[in-house]
mmCIF file of C-alpha atoms in Angstrom:
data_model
loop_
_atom_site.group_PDB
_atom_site.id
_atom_site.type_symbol
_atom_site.label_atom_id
_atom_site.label_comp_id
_atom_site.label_asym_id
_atom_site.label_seq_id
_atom_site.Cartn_x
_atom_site.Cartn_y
_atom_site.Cartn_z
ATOM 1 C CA UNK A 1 102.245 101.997 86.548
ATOM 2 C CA UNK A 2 98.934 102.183 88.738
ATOM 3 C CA UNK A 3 95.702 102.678 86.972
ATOM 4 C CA UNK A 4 95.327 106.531 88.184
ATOM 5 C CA UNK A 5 97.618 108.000 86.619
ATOM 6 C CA UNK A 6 96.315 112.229 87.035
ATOM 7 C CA UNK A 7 96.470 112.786 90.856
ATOM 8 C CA UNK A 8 95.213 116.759 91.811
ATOM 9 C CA UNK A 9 96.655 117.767 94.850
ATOM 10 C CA UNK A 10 94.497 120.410 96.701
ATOM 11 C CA UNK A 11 97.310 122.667 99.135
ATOM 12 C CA UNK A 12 99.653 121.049 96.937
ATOM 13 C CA UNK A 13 102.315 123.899 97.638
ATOM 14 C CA UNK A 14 102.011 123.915 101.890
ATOM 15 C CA UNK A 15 103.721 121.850 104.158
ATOM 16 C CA UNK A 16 102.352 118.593 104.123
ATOM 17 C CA UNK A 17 101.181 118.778 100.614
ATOM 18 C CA UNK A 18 104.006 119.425 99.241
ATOM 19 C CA UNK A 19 106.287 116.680 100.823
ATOM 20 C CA UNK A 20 103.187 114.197 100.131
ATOM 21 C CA UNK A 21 104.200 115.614 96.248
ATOM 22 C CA UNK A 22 107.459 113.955 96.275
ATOM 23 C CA UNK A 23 106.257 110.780 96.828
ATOM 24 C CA UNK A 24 103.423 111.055 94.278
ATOM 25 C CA UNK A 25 105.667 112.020 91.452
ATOM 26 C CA UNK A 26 108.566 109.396 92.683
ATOM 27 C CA UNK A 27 105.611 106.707 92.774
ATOM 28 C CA UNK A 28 105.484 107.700 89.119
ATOM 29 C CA UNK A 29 102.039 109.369 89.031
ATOM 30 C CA UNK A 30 101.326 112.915 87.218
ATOM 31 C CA UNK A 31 100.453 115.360 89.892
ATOM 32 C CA UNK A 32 98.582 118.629 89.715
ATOM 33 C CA UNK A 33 98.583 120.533 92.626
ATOM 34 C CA UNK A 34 96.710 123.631 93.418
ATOM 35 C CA UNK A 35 97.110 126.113 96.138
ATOM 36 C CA UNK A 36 95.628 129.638 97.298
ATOM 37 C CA UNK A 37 98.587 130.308 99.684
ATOM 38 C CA UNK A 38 96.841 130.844 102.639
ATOM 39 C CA UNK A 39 99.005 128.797 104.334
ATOM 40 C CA UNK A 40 101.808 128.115 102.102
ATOM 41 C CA UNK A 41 104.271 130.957 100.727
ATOM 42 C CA UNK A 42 104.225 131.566 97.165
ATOM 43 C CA UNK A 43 103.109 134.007 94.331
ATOM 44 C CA UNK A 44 101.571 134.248 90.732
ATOM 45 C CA UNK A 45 104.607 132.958 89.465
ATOM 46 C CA UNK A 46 104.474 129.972 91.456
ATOM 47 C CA UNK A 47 105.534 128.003 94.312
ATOM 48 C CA UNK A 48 109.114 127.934 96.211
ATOM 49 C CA UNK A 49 108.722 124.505 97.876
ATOM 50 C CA UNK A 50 107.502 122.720 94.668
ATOM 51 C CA UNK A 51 110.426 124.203 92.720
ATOM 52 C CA UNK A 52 112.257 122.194 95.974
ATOM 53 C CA UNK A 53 110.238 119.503 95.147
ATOM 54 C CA UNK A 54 110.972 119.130 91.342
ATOM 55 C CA UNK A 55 114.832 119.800 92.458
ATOM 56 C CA UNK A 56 114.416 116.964 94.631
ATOM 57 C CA UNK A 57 112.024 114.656 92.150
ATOM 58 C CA UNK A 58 114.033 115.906 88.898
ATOM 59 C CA UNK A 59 110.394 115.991 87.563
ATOM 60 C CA UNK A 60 108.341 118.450 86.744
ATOM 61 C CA UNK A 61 104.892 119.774 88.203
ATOM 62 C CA UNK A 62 102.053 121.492 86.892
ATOM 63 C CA UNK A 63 100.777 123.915 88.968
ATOM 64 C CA UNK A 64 97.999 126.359 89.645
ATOM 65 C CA UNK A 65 97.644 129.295 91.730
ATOM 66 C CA UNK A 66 93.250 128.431 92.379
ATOM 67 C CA UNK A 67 91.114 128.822 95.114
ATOM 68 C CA UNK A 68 88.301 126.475 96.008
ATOM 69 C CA UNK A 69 85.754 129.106 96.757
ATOM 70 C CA UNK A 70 86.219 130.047 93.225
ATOM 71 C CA UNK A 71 84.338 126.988 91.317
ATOM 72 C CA UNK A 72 84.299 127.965 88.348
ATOM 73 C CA UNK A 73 88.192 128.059 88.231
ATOM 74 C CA UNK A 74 88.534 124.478 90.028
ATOM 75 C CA UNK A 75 85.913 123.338 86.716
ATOM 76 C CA UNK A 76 88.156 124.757 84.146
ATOM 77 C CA UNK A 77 91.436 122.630 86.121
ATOM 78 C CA UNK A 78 88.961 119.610 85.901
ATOM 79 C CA UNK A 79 88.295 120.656 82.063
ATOM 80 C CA UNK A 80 91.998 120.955 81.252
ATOM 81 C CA UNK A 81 93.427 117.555 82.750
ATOM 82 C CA UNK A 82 91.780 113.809 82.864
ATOM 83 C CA UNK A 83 92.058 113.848 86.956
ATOM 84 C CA UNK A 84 91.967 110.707 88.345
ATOM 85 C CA UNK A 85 91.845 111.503 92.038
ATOM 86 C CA UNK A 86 92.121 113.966 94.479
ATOM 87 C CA UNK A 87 94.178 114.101 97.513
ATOM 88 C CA UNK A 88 92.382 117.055 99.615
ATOM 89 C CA UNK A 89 94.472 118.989 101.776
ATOM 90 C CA UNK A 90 93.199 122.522 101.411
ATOM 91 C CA UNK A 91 91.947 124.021 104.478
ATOM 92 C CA UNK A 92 92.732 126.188 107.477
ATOM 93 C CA UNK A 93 94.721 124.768 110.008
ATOM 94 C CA UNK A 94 94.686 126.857 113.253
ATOM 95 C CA UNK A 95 93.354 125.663 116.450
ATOM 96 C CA UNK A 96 93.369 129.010 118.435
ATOM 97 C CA UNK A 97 92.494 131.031 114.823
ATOM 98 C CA UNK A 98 89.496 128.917 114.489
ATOM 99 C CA UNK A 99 87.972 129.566 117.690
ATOM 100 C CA UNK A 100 88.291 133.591 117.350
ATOM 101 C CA UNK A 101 87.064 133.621 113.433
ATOM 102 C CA UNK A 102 84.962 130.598 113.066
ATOM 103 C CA UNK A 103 82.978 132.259 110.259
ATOM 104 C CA UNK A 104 86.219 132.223 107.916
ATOM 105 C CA UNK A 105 86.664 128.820 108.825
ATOM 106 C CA UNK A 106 83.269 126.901 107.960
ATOM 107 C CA UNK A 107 83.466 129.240 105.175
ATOM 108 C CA UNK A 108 86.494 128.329 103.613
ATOM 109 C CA UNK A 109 86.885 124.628 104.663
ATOM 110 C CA UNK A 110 83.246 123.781 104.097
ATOM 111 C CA UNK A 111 82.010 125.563 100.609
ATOM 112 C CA UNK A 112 85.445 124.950 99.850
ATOM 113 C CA UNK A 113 85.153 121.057 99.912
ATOM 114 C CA UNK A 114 81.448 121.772 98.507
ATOM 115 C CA UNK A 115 82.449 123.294 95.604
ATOM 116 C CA UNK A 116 85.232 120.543 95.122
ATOM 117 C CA UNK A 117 82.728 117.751 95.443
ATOM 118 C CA UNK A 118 80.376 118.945 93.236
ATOM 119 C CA UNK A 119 83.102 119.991 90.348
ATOM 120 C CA UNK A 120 84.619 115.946 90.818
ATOM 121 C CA UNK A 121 80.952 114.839 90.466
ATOM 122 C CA UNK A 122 80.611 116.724 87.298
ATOM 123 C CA UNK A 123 83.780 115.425 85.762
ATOM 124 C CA UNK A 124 82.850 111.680 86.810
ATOM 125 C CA UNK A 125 85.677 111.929 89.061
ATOM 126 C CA UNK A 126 85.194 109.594 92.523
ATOM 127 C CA UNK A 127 88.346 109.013 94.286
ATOM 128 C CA UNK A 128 89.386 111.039 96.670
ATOM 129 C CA UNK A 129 91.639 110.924 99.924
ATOM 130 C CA UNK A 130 90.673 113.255 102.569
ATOM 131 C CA UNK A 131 92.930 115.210 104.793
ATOM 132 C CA UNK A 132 91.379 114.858 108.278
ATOM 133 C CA UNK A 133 92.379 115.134 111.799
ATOM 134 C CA UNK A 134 92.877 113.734 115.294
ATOM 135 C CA UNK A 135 90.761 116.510 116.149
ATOM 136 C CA UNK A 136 87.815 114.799 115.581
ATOM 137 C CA UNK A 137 87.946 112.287 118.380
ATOM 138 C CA UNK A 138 87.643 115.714 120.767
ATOM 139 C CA UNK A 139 88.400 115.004 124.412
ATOM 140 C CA UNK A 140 89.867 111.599 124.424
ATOM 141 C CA UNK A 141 87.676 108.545 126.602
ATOM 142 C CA UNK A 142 90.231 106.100 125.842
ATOM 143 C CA UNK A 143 93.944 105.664 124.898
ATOM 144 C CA UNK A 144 95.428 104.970 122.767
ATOM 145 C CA UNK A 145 92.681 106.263 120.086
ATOM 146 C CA UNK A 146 91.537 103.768 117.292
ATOM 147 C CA UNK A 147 89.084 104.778 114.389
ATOM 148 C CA UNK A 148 85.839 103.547 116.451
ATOM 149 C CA UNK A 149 86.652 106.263 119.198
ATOM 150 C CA UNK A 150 83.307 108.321 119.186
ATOM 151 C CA UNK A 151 83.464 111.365 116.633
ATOM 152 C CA UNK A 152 81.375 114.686 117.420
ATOM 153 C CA UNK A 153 82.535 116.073 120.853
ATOM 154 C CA UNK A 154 85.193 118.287 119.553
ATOM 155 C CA UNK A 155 86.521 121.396 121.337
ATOM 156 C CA UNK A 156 87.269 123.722 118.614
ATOM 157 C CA UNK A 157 86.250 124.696 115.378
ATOM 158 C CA UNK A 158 88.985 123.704 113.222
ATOM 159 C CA UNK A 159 88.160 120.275 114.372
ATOM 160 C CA UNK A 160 84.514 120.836 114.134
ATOM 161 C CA UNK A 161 85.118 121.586 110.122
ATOM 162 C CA UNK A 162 86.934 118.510 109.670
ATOM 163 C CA UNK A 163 84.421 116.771 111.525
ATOM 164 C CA UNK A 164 81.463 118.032 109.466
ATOM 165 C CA UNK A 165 83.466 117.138 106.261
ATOM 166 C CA UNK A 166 83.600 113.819 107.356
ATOM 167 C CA UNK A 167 79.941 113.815 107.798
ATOM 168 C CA UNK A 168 79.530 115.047 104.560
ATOM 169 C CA UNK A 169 81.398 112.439 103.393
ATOM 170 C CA UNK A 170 79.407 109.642 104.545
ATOM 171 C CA UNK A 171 76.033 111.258 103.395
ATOM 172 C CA UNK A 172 77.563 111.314 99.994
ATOM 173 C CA UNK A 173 78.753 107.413 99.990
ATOM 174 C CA UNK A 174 75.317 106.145 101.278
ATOM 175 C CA UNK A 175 73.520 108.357 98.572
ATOM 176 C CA UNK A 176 75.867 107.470 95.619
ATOM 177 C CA UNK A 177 78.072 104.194 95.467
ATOM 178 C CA UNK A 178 80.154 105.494 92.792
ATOM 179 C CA UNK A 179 82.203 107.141 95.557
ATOM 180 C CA UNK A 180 85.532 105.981 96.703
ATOM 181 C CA UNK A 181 86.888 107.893 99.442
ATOM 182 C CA UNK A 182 89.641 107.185 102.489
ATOM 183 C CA UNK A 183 89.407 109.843 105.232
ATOM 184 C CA UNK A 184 93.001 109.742 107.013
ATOM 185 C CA UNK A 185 92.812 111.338 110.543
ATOM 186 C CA UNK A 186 96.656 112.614 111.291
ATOM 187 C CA UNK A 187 97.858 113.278 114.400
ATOM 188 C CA UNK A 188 100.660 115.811 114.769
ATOM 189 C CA UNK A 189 103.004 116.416 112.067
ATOM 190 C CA UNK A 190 106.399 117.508 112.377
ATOM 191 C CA UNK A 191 109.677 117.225 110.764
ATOM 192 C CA UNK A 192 111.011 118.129 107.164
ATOM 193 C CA UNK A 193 112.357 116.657 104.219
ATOM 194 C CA UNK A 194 115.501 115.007 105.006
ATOM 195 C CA UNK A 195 117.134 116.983 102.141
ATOM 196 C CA UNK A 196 117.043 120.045 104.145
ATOM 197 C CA UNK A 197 115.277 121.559 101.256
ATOM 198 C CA UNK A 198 111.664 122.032 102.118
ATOM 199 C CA UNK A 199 109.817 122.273 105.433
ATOM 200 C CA UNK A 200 107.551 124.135 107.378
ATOM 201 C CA UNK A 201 108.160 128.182 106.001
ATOM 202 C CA UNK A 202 109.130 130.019 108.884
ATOM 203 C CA UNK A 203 107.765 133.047 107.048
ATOM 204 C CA UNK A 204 104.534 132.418 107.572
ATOM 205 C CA UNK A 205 102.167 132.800 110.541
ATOM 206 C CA UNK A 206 102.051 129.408 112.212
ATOM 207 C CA UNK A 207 101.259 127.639 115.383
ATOM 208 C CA UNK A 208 102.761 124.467 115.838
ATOM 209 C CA UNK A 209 105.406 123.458 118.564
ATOM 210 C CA UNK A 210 108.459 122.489 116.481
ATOM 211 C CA UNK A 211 108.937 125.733 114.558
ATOM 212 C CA UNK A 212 108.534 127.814 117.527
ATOM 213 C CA UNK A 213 111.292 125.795 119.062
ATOM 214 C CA UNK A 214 113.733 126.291 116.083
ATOM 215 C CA UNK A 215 113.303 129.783 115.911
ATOM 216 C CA UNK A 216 114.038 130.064 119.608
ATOM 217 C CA UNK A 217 116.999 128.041 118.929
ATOM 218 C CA UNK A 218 118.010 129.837 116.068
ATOM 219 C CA UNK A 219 117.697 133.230 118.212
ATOM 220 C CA UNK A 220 115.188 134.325 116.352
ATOM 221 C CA UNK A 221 112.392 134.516 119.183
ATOM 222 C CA UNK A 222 113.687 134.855 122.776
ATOM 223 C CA UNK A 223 111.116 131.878 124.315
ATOM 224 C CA UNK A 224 109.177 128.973 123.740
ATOM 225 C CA UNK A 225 105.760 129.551 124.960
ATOM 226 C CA UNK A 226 103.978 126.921 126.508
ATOM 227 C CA UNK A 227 100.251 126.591 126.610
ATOM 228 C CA UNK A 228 99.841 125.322 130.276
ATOM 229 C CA UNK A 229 101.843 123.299 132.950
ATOM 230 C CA UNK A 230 98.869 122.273 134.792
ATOM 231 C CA UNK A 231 97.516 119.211 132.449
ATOM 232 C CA UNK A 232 96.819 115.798 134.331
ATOM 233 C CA UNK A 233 99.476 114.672 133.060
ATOM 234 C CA UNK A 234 103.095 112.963 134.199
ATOM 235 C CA UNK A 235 105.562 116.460 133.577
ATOM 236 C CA UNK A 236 101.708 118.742 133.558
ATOM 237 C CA UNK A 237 102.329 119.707 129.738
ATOM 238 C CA UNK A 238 100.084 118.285 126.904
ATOM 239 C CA UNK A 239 100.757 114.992 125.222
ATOM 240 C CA UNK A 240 100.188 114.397 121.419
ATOM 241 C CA UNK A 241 101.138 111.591 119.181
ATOM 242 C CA UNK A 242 104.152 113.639 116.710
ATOM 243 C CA UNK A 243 104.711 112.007 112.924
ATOM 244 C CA UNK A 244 107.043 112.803 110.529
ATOM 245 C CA UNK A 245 105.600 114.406 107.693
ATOM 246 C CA UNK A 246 107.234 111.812 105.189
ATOM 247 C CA UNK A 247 105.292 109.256 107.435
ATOM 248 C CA UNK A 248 102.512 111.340 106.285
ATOM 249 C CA UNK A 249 103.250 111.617 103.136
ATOM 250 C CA UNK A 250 103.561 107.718 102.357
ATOM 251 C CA UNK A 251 100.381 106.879 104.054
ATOM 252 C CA UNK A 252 98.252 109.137 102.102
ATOM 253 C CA UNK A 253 100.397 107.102 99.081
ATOM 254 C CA UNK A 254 99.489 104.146 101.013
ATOM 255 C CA UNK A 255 96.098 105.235 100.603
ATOM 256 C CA UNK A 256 96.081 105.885 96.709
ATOM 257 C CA UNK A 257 97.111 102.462 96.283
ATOM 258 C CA UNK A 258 94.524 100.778 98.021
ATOM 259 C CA UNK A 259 91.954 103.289 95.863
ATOM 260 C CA UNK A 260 93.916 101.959 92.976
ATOM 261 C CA UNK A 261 92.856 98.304 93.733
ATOM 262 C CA UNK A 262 89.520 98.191 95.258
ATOM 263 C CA UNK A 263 86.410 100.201 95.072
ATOM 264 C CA UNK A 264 86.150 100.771 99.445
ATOM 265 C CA UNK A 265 83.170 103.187 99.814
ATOM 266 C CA UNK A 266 84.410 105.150 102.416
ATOM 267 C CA UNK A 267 86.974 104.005 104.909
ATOM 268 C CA UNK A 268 89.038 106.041 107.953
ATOM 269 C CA UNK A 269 92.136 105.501 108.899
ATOM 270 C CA UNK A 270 94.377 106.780 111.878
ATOM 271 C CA UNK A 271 98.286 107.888 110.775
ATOM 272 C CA UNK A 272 100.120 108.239 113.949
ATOM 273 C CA UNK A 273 103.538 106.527 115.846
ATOM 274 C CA UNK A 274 101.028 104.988 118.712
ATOM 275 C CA UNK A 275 103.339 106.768 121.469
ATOM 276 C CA UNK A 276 102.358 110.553 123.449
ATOM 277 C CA UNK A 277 104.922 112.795 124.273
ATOM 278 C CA UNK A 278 104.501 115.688 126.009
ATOM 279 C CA UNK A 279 105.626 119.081 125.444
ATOM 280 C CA UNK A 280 108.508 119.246 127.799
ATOM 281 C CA UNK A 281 109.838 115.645 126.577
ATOM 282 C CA UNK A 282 109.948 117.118 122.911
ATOM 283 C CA UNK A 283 111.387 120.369 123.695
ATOM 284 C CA UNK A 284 114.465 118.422 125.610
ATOM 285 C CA UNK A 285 114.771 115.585 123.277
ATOM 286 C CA UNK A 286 115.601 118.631 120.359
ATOM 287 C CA UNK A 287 117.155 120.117 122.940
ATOM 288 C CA UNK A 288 119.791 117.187 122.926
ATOM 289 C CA UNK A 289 119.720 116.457 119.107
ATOM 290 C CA UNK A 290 120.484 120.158 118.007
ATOM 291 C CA UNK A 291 123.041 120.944 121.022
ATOM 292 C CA UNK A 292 120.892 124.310 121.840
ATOM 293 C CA UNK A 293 118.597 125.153 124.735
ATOM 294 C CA UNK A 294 115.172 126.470 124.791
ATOM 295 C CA UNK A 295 113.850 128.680 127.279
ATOM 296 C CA UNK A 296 110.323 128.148 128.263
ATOM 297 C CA UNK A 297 107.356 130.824 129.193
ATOM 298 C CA UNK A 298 104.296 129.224 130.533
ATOM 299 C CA UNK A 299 101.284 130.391 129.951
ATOM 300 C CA UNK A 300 97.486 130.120 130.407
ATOM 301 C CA UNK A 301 96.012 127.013 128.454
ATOM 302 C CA UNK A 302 95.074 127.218 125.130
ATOM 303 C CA UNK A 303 91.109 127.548 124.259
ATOM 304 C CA UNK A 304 90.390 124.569 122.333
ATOM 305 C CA UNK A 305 92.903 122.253 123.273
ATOM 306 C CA UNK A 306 92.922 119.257 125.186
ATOM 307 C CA UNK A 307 95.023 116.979 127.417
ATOM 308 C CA UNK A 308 96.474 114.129 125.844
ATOM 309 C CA UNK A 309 95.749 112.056 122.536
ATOM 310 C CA UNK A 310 97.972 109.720 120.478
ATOM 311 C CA UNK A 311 96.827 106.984 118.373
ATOM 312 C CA UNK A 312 96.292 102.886 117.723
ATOM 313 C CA UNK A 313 97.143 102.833 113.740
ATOM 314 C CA UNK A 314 96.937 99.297 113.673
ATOM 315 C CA UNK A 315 94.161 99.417 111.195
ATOM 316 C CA UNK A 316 96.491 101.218 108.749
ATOM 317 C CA UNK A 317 99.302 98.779 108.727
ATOM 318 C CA UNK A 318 97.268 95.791 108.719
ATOM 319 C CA UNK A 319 95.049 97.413 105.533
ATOM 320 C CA UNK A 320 97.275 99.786 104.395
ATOM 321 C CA UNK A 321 100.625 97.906 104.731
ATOM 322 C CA UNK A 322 101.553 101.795 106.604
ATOM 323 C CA UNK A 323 103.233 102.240 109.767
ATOM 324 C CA UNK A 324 105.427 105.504 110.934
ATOM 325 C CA UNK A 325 108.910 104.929 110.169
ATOM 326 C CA UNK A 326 110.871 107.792 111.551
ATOM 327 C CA UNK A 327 111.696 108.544 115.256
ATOM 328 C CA UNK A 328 111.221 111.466 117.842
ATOM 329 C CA UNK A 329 115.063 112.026 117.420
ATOM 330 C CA UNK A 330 114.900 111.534 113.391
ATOM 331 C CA UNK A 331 112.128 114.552 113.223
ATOM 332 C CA UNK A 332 113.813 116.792 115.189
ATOM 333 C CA UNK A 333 116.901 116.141 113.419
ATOM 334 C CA UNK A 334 115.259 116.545 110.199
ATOM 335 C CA UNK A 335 113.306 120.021 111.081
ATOM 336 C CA UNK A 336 116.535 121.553 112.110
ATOM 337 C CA UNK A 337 118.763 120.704 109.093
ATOM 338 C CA UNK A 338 115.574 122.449 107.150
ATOM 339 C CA UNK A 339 115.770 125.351 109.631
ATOM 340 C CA UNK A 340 119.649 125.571 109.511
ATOM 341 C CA UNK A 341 119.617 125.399 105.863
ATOM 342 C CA UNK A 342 117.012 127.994 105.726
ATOM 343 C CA UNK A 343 116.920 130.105 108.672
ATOM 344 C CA UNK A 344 115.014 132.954 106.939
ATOM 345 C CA UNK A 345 112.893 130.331 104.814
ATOM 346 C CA UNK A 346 112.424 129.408 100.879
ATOM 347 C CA UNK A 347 115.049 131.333 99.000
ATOM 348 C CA UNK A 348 113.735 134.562 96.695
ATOM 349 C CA UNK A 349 113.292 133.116 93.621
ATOM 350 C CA UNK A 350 116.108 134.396 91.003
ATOM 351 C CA UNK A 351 115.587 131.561 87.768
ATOM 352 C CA UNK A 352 113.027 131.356 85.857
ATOM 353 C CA UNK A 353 110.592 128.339 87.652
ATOM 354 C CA UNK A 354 110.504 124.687 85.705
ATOM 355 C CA UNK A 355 107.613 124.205 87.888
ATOM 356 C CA UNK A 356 104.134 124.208 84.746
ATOM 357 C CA UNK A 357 102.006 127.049 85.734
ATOM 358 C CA UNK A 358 98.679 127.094 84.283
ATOM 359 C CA UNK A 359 99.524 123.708 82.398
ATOM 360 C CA UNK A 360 102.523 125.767 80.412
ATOM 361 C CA UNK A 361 106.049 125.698 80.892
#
């Protein structure tokens, strides 16, 4: 068993969080996982993809329906449970979002991570991985991107949040060596479970490439649009550096288990394959694994994004022992059994949940 054994999982029910769940709880740590369900789908009773997850784990989860703004509530979690670490997912997500209501966003990702800070601080609590993002890096000056890319240029607010975290981060480290943080900047996720039983809810708003596609496959939208043809790049669309969301999920394990063995400070780490593909090269390589075809709609580029990114994770395998495992053809394969298997998303819930709310079954 490692030494943590109380891992709080902060957007424990959304879509990365919840796969990076499974692996906690089959890695044999107790995991707490909150969620507000801004992103993820879910109610007071509790949450449809961690009911998956326990399915999946045959274990069960305690769960909490909190909200990081609301400190008090995250210091009565913290008073209930001996929390070991944090893995720190919470946040908004969207790119284009961000740039129209960048208020809501420093709001909720920064006092948000504030508030979670200070209530770890106040429970003696110093580990923590930290959910970060590609996005930081801004407009690429070389590629493939390693960790000593500059940070700071970044062309939307989304990123700029994650970037300021980051920040945050260090001041924190350099003013208090109990702190033992890894920040893992993520490039694209995609993918699902290979269960077919949880995945990126179709229910909810979203903005990402590979649901948009399945729903045009499954007939449920007529088109994919496509921010801009007109990119410097081989086929004009955007490149970006797609992993599989369990490739996520075992490097923020990957992650924990350095934590576990060596007090770090504060280290950052890339997660990505190391190879770009574009827009149009995704779109026809699902195309070809799911037998459908997806009509495109260009459109106008996309304020905030950029041209072309992917990553060097070197770094990670040769400290983490973490490289991505799954293939282009393996996560589009993998989103569309989830999206065949639940083409209107998580099932209405109709049995009573095994999944602990409130720290009672």
């Amino acid at each position: 068993m490692p030494k943590f054994k109380t891992i709080l999982v902060t957007g424990g029910a959304g879509y990365i969080g919840s796969h990076c769940v499974i692996d906690l709880v089959n890695e044999g740590y107790d995991v707490i996982a909150i969620d507000n369900f801004a992103n993820a789908v879910g109610d007071d009773e509790g949450s449809p993809a961690l009911r998956k997850a326990e399915e999946i784990t045959g274990k069960k989860i305690t769960f909490y329906k909190a909200d990081l703004l609301d400190k008090p509530q995250i210091n009565e979690i913290f008073d209930k449970h001996e929390i070991d670490c944090v893995i720190h997912f919470a946040a908004l997500k969207a790119v284009g979002e961000s740039m129209q209501q960048p208020l809501l966003y420093y709001q909720n990702n920064l006092l948000g991570m504030l508030n979670l800070l200070e209530v770890m601080r106040s429970h003696s609590c110093y580990q923590m991985v930290f959910s970060s993002s590609c996005t930081v890096y801004g407009e690429p000056e070389t590629l493939p991107i390693t960790e000593t890319h500059p940070t700071g240029s970044i062309t939307n607010v989304y990123g700029r949040t994650k970037y300021f975290i980051e920040e945050m981060l260090k001041d924190l480290n350099t003013a208090d060596k109990n702190w033992n943080i890894i920040s893992l900047r993520y490039f694209n996720p995609v993918g699902a479970h290979p269960s077919g039983l949880i995945g990126e809810d179709p229910t909810k708003e979203f903005t990402n490439l590979m649901p948009f596609m399945a729903q045009v496959a499954l007939g449920k939208k007529p088109v994919l649009t496509v921010f801009g043809n007109d990119y410097n790049t081989p086929d004009g669309t955007g490149i970006r550096d797609y992993i599989h969301v369990m490739d996520l999920a075992s490097g923020h394990v990957a992650a924990l288990n350095l934590l576990n063995d060596n007090h770090i400070g504060l280290k950052v780490y890339n997660l990505g394959t190391g190879k770009g593909v574009s827009v149009k090269e995704l779109v026809t390589v699902f195309e070809r694994v799911t037998g459908t075809k997806i009509p495109l709609k260009y459109v106008d580029r996309r304020l905030g994004d950029i041209t072309a990114m992917w990553a060097d994770a070197s770094l990670a395998k040769e400290e983490l022992g973490w490289c991505a495992r799954y293939s282009i053809e393996e996560m589009c394969t993998d989103f569309w059994r989830w999206q065949t298997m639940n083409p209107n998303g998580y099932p209405k819930k109709n049995v009573k949940s095994s999944v602990i709310m409130n720290g009672t079954s």
